[in-house]
Short mmCIF file of C-alpha atoms and ligand atoms in Angstrom, two decimals:
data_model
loop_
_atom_site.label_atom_id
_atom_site.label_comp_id
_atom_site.label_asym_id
_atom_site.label_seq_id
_atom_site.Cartn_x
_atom_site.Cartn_y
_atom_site.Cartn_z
CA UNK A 127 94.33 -103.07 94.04
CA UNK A 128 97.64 -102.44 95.68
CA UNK A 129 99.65 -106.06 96.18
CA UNK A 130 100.85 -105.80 99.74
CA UNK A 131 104.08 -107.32 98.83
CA UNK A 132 105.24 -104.55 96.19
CA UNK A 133 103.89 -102.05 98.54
CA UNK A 134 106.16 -102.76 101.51
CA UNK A 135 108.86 -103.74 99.21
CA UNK A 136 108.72 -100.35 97.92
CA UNK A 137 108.50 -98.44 101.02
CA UNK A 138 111.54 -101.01 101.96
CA UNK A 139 113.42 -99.79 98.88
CA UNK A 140 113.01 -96.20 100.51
CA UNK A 141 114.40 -96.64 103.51
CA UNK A 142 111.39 -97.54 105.45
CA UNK A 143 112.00 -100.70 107.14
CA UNK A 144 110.74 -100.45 110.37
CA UNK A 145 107.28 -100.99 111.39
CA UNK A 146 105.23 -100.13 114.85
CA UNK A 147 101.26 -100.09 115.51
CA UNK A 148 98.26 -101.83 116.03
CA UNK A 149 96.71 -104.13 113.24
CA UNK A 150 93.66 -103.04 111.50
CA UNK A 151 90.63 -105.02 109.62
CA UNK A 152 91.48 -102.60 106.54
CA UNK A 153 95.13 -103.44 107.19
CA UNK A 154 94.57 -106.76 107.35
CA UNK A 155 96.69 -107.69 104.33
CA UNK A 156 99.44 -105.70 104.41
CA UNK A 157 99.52 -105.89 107.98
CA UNK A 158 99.85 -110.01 107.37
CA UNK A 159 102.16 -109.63 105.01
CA UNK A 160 104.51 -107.58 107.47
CA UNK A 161 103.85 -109.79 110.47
CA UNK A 162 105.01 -112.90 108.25
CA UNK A 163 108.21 -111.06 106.53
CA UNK A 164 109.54 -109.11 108.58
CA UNK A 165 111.17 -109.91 111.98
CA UNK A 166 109.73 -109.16 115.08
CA UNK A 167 112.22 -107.12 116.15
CA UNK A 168 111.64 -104.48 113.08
CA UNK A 169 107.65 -105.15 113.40
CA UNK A 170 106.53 -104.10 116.75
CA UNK A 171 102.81 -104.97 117.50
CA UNK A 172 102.34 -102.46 120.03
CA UNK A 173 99.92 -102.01 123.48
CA UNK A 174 98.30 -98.90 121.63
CA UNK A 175 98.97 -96.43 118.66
CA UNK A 176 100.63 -93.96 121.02
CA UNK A 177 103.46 -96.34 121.67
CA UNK A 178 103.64 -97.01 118.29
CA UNK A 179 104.68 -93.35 117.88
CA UNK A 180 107.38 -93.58 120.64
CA UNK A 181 109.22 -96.77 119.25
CA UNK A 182 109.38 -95.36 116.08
CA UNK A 183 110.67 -92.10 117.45
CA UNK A 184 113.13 -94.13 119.51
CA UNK A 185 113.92 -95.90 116.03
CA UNK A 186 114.69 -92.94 114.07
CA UNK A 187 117.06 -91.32 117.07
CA UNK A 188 118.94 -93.98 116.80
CA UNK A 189 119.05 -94.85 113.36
CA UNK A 190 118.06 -91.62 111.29
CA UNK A 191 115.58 -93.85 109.11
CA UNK A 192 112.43 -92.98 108.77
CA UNK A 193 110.11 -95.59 110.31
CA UNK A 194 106.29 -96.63 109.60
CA UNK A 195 103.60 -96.88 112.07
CA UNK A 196 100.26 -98.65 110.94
CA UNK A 197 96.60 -97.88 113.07
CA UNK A 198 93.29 -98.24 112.22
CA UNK A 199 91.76 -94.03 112.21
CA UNK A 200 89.98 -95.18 115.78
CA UNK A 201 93.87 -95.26 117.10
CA UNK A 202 94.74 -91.46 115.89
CA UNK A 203 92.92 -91.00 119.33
CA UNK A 204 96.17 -93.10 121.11
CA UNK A 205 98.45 -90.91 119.05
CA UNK A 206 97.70 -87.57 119.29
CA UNK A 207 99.47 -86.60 122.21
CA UNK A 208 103.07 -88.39 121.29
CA UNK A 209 102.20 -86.62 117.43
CA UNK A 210 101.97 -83.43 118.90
CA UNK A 211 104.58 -83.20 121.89
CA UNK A 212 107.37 -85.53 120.78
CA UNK A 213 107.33 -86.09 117.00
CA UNK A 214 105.65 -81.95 115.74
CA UNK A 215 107.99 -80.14 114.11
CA UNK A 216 107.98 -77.40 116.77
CA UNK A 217 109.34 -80.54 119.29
CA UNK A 218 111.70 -82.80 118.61
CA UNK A 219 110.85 -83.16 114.36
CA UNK A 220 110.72 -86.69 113.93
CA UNK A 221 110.15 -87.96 110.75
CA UNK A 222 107.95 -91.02 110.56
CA UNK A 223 104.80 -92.33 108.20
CA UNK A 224 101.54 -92.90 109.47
CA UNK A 225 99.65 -95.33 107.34
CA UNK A 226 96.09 -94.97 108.39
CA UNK A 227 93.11 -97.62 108.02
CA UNK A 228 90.11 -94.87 107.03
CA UNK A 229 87.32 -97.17 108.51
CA UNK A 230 83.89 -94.87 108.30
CA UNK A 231 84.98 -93.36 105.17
CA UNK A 232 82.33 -90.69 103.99
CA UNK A 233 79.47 -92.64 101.52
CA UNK A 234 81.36 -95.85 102.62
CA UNK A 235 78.94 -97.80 105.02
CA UNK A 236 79.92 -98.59 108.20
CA UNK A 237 79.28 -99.29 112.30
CA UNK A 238 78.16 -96.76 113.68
CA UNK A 239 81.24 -96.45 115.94
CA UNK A 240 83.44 -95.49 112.78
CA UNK A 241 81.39 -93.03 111.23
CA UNK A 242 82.29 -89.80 113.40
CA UNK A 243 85.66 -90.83 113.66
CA UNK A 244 85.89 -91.70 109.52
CA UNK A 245 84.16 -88.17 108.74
CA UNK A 246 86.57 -86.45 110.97
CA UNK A 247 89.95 -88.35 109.60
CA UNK A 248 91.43 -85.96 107.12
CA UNK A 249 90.14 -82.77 109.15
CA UNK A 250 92.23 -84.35 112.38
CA UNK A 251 95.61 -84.72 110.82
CA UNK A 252 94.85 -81.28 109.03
CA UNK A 253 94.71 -79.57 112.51
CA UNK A 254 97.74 -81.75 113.72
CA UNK A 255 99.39 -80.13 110.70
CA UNK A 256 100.54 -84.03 109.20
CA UNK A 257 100.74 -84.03 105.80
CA UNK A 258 98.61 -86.71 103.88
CA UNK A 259 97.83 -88.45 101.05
CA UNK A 260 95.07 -91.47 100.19
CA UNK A 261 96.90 -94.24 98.61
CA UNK A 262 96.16 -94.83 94.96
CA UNK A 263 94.71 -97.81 93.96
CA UNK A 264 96.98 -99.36 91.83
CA UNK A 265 100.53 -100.64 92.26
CA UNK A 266 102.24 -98.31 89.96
CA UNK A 267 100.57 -95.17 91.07
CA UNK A 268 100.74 -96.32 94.82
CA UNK A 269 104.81 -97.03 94.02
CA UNK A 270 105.40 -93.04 93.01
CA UNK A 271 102.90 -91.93 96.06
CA UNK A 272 105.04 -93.84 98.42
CA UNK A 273 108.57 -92.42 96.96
CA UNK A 274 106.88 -89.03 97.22
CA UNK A 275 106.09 -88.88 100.35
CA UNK A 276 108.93 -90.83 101.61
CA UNK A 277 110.94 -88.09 100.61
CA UNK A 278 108.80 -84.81 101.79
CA UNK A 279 108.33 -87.14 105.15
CA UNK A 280 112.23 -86.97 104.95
CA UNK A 281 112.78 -83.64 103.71
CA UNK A 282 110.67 -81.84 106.42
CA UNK A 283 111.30 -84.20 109.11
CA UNK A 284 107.80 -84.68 110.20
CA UNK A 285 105.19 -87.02 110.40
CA UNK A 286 103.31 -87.38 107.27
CA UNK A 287 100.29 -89.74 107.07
CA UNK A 288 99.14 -92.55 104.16
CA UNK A 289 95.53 -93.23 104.38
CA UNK A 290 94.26 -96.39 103.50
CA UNK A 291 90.48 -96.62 102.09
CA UNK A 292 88.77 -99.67 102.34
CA UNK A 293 89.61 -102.68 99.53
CA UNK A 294 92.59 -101.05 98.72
CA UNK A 295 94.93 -104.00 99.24
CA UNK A 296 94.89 -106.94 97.57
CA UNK A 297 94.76 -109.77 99.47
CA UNK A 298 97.32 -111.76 101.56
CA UNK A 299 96.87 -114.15 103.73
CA UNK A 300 98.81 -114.74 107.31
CA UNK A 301 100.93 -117.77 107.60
CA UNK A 302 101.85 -116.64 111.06
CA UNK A 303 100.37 -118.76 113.26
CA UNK A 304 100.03 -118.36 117.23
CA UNK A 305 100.81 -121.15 118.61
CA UNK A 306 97.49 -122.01 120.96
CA UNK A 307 96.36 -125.18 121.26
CA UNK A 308 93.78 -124.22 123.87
CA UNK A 309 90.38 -126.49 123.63
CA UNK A 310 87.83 -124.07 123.67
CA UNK A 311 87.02 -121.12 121.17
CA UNK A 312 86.08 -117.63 122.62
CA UNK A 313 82.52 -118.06 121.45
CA UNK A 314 81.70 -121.04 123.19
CA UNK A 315 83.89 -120.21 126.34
CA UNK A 316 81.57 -117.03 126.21
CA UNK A 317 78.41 -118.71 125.79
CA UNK A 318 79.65 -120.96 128.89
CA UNK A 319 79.94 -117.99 130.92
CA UNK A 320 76.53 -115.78 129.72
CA UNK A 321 74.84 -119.57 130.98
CA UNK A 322 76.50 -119.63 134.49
CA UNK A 323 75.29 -116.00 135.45
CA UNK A 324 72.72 -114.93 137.41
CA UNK A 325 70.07 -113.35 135.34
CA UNK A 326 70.71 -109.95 136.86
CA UNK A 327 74.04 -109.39 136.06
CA UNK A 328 75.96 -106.61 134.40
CA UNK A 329 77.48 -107.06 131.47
CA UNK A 330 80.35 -104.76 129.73
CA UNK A 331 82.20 -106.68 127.18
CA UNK A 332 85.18 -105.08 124.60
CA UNK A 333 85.42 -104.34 121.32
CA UNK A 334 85.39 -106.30 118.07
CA UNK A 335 84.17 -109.54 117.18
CA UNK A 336 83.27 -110.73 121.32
CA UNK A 337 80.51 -108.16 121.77
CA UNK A 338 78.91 -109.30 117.89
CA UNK A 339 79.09 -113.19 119.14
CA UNK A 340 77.02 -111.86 123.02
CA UNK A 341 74.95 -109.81 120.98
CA UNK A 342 73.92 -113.13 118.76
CA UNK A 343 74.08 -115.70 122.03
CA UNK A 344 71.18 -113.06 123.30
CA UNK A 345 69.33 -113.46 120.13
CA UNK A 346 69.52 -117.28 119.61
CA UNK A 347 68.13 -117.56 123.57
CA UNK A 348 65.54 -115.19 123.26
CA UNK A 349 67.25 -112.97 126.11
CA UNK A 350 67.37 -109.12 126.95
CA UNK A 351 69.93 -107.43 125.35
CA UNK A 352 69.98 -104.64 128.24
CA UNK A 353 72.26 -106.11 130.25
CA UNK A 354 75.09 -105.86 128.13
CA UNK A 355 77.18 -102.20 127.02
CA UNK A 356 78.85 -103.39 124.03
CA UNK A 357 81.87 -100.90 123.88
CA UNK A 358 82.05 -100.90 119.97
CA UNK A 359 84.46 -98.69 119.91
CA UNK A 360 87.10 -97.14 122.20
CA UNK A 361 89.30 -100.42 122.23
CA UNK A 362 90.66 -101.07 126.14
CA UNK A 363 88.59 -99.20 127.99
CA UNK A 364 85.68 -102.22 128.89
CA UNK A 365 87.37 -102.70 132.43
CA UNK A 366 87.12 -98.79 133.08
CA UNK A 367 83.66 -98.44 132.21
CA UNK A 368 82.76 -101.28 134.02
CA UNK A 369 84.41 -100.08 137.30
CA UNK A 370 82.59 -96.81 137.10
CA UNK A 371 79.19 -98.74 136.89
CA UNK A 372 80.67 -101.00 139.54
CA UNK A 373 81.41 -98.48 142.29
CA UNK A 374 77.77 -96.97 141.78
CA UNK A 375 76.13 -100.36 141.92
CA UNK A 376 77.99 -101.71 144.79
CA UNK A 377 75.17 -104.55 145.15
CA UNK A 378 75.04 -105.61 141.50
CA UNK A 379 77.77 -108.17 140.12
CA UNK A 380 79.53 -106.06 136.87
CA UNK A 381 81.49 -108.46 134.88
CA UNK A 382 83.78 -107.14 132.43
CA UNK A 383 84.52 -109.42 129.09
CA UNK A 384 87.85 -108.40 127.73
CA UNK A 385 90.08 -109.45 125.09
CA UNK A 386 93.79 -109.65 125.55
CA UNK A 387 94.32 -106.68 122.94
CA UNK A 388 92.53 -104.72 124.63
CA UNK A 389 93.89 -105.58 128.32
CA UNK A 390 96.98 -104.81 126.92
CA UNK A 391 96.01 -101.43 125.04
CA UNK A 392 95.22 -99.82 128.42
CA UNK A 393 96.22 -102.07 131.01
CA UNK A 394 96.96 -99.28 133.27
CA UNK A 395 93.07 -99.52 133.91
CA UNK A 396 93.88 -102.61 135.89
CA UNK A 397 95.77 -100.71 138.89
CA UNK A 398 92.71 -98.55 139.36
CA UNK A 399 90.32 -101.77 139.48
CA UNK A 400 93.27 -102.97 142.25
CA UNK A 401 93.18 -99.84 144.25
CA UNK A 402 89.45 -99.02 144.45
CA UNK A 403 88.72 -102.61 144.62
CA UNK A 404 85.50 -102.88 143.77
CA UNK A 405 83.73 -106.18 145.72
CA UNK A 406 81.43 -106.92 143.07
CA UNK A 407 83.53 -106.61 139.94
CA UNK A 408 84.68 -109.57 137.55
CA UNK A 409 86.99 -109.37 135.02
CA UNK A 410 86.93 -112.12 132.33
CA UNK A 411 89.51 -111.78 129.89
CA UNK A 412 89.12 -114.02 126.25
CA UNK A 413 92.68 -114.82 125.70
CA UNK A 414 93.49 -115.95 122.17
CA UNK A 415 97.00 -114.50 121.89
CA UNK A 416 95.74 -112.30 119.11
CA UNK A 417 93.97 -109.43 117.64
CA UNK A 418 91.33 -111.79 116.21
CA UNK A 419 88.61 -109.59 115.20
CA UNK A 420 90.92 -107.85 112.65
CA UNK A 421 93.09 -110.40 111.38
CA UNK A 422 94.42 -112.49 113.80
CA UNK A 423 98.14 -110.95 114.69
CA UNK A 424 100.07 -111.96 117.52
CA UNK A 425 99.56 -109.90 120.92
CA UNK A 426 101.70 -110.84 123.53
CA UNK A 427 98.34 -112.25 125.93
CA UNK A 428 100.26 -115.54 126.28
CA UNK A 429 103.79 -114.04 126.61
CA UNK A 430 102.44 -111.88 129.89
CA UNK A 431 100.98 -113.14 133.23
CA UNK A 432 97.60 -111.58 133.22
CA UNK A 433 96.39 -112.91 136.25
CA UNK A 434 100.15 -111.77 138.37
CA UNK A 435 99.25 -108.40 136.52
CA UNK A 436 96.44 -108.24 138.32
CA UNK A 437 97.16 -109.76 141.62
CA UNK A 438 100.03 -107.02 141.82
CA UNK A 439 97.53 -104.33 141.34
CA UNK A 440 95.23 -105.39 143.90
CA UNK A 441 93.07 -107.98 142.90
CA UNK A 442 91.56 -109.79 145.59
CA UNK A 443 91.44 -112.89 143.08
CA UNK A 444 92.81 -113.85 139.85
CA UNK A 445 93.66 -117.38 137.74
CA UNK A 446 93.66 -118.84 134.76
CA UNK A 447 90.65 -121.78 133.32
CA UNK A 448 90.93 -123.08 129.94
CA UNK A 449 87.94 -125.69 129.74
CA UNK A 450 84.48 -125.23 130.36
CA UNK A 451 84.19 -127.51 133.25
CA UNK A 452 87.02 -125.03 135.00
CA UNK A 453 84.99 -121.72 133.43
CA UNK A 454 82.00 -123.05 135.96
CA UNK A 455 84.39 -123.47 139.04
CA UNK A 456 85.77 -120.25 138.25
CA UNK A 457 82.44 -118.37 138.06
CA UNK A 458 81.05 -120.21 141.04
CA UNK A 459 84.11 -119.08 143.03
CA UNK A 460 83.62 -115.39 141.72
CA UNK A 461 79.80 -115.38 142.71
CA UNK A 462 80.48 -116.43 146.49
CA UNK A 463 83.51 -114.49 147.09
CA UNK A 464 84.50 -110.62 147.37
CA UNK A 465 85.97 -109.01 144.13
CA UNK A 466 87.69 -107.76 142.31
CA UNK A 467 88.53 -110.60 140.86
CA UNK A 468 89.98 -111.63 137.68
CA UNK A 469 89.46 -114.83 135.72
CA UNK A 470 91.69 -115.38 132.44
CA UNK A 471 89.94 -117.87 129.86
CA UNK A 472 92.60 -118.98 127.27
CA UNK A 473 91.11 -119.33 124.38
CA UNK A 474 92.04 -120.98 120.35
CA UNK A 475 91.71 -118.60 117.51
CA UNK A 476 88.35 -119.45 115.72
CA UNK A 477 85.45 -117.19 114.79
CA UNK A 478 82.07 -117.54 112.65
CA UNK A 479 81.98 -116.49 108.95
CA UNK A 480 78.38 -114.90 109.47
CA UNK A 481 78.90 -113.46 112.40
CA UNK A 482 76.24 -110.80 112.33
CA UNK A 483 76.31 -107.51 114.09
CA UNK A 484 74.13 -105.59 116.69
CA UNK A 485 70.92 -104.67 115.02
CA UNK A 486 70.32 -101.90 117.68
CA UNK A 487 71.53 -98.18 117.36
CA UNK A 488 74.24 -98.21 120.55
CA UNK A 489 71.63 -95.18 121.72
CA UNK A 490 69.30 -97.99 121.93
CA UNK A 491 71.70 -100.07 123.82
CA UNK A 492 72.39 -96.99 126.28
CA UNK A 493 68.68 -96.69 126.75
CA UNK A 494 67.84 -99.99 127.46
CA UNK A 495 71.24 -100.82 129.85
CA UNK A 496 70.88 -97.72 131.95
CA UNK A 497 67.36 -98.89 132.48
CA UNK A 498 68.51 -102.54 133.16
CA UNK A 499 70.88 -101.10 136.04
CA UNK A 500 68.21 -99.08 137.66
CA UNK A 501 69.14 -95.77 136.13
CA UNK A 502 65.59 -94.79 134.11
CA UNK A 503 64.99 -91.19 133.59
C1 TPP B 119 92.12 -97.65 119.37
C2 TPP B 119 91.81 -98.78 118.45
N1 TPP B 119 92.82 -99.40 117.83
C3 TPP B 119 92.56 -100.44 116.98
C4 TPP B 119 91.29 -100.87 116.77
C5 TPP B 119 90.97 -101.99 115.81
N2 TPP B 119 90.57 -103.21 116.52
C6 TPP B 119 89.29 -103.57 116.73
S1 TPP B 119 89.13 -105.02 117.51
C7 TPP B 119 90.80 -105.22 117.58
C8 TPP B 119 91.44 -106.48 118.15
C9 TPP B 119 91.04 -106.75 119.54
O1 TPP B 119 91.87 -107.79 119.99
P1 TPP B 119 91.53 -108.56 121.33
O2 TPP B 119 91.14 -107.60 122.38
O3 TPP B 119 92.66 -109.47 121.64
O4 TPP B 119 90.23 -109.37 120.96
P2 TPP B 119 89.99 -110.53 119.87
O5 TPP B 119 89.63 -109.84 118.62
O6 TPP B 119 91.24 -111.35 119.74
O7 TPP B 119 88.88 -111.34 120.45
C10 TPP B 119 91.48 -104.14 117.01
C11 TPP B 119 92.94 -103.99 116.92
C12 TPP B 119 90.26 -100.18 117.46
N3 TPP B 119 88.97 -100.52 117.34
N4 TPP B 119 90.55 -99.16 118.28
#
C-alpha cells in the first residue's frame, strides 16, 4: 500500500504543492492527509471538479508550478470542458496532474452508478488525449511513477492523469475536525422529516450516504420505496431533477433532500428553482459542513448563507432549523404555504457503520417512482 504521507511528500519534493478538487471515498486517505497538512490556502476543496481545473490553471499562470487536482472518476464529467478548452495543449497548455479515484474499476464490484463510468475511465482521458498512469502499489514504485510523470506532465505542459484503484492507500485518518456542534445527526433529522410528510409526497434526495440512510428508514417502517429517486450518482443535480418533476406535477408536493456538497457543486440550479418558482417545491438541505459520505472534509455549508442564497434567487421562503421540534414547524409552514421554499437543517457529522445500500436495481427505482407520480406506461 502507498503511505499517504510519502506520497504527497514526494509529489511535494517535485514541485507539486498545490492541491484543488473534490474529496473522494478512494481518496479518502490521502485526501485526509492533505486537508490536515497542508494549508487551506494551497488545498482548495472546490464547488465541483471543473473549478478544480481553473484554480489550478490560475495557480500555474501565476506561479509556473505544476499543481494537483484530486476527483473521484464520477467528477471527470465536471472537468471535461475546462480539460479541453483551457488546459489542452492546442489552448492555453497548462500543465497540471489529475489524480483520479477509479471507483467501478473493471472485475472490482461496485454500485451500480460507478460501473459505466469505471469501465469508461481510461478510454475518456484516452480521447481527451491526457496521459495516464495507475499508481503502483507500493511506496517505492509509486515514488519513481510520481517523479516520472511529474516531469513528462512538465515537459509537455499538459495535463497528465494518476489513477487511483481502490485500497491503494494506506490508511490515514483526519484530525481535521469541523467545528459543528449542531444537536441532531442527518439521519435522525431525516427520519424527522420522512415522519412529518404526507404519505403522498415526492421524494428526490442527493447522493451518497443520505439516500442509503431513506432507503433503510423505508425498510425499517415497512414503507414504499417509490416515492423516493435516489440520485446515486450525478452529485448536485437532486434540486434540478426535482424541479423538472415539480413543474409537471404542479399539484404534488416534490421535496428535494440535499446535502451541502452537493448545493454547492451546482448551486447555479438554485436560480432556476427562484425564477420558475415552482409552488409546490421544498428544498431540504442536510447541512453537516462536510463531504460526509466520503470522508468527512470541510465544505464551506456553514461558511455560506444558504437560505440568503436562495432568497436572492427567488425563493418565496427559506430559513434555517437545527432541532427536531423546529424541523416540524418548518415542515408545517412548508405544507400550508406556496413554494419554493427552502428549509436548511444543520446537522453534526455522524453516520452508521452498517449502513446498508439500496437492494433495488435504480431501473427498479425508475419503475416504481414514475408509477408513484402517476406516470405508468
Ligand atoms: C461529480 C462527483 N464528484 C464527487 C463525488 C463523490 N461524492 C459522493 S458523495 C460526496 C459528498 C457529498 O457531500 P454532501 O452533499 O455534503 O453530503 P454528506 O455526505 O455530507 O451528507 C462526494 C464528494 C461524486 N459522487 N460525484
Amino acid at each position: 500500500m502507498v503511505t499517504p504521507e510519502i506520497f504527497i511528500k514526494t509529489l511535494q519534493s517535485n514541485g507539486v504543492s498545490f492541491f484543488a478538487g473534490v474529496p473522494d471515498s478512494l481518496l479518502k486517505n490521502v485526501c485526509a492527509y492533505i486537508t490536515d497538512n497542508v494549508s487551506p490556502d494551497r488545498n482548495i476543496i472546490t464547488a465541483n471538479e471543473g473549478s478544480a481545473v481553473g484554480v489550478a490553471a490560475g495557480h500555474y499562470l501565476a506561479t509556473r508550478e505544476v499543481p494537483l487536482v484530486y476527483m473521484q472518476n464520477s467528477g471527470i464529467g465536471n472537468a471535461v470542458n475546462p480539460l479541453l478548452s483551457l488546459a489542452d495543449e492546442k489552448v492555453y497548455s497548462i500543465p497540471m496532474l489529475l489524480m483520479i479515484g477509479w471507483r467501478g474499476e473493471p472485475g472490482v464490484h461496485d454500485e451500480p452508478q460507478h460501473v459505466k463510468q469505471g469501465a469508461v475511465t481510461l478510454e475518456l482521458l484516452d480521447a481527451m488525449q491526457i496521459p495516464w498512469l495507475v499508481l503502483p502499489e507500493e511506496d517505492e514504485d509509486a515514488a519513481k511513477a510520481v517523479e516520472s510523470i511529474v516531469k513528462e506532465c512538465t515537459k509537455t505542459c499538459k495535463p497528465h492523469a494518476i489513477v487511483i484503484k481502490k485500497g491503494t492507500f494506506g490508511s490515514y485518518k483526519l484530525q481535521t475536525n469541523v467545528l459543528n456542534e449542531n444537536p441532531v445527526c442527518r439521519e435522525e433529522s431525516m427520519k424527522c422529516v420522512v415522519d412529518s410528510l404526507p404519505a403522498d409526497s415526492i421524494i428526490v434526495s442527493t447522493t451518497g450516504k443520505l439516500s442509503r440512510e431513506l432507503y433503510e428508514y423505508r425498510d425499517e417502517k415497512e414503507m414504499t420505496h417509490a416515492s423516493d429517486f435516489l440520485t446515486v450518482g450525478s452529485m448536485g443535480h437532486s434540486s434540478s431533477i426535482a424541479l423538472g418533476i415539480a413543474l409537471s406535477r404542479p399539484n404534488r408536493r416534490v421535496f428535494c433532500f440535499d446535502g451541502d456538497g452537493a448545493f454547492i457543486m451546482h448551486m447555479g440550479a438554485v436560480s432556476n428553482i427562484g425564477h420558475l418558482a415552482p409552488r409546490n417545491l421544498v428544498h431540504i438541505v442536510f447541512n453537516n459542513g462536510a463531504h460526509e459520505s466520503v470522508g468527512g472534509q470541510p465544505t464551506l455549508g456553514f461558511a455560506i448563507d444558504i437560505p440568503e442564497i436562495a432568497k436572492s434567487c427567488g425563493y418565496r421562503h427559506a430559513e434555517t432549523v437545527s432541532t427536531l421540534e423546529d424541523i416540524k414547524k418548518a415542515l408545517e409552514t412548508a405544507l400550508k404555504t406556496d413554494g419554493p421554499t427552502l428549509i436548511e437543517i444543520t446537522v453534526c457529522i455522524n453516520s452508521r457503520e452498517n449502513l446498508g445500500r439500496p437492494k433495488t436495481t435504480p431501473i427498479e427505482n425508475k419503475e416504481a417512482f414514475m408509477k408513484f407520480i402517476g406516470n405508468e406506461r
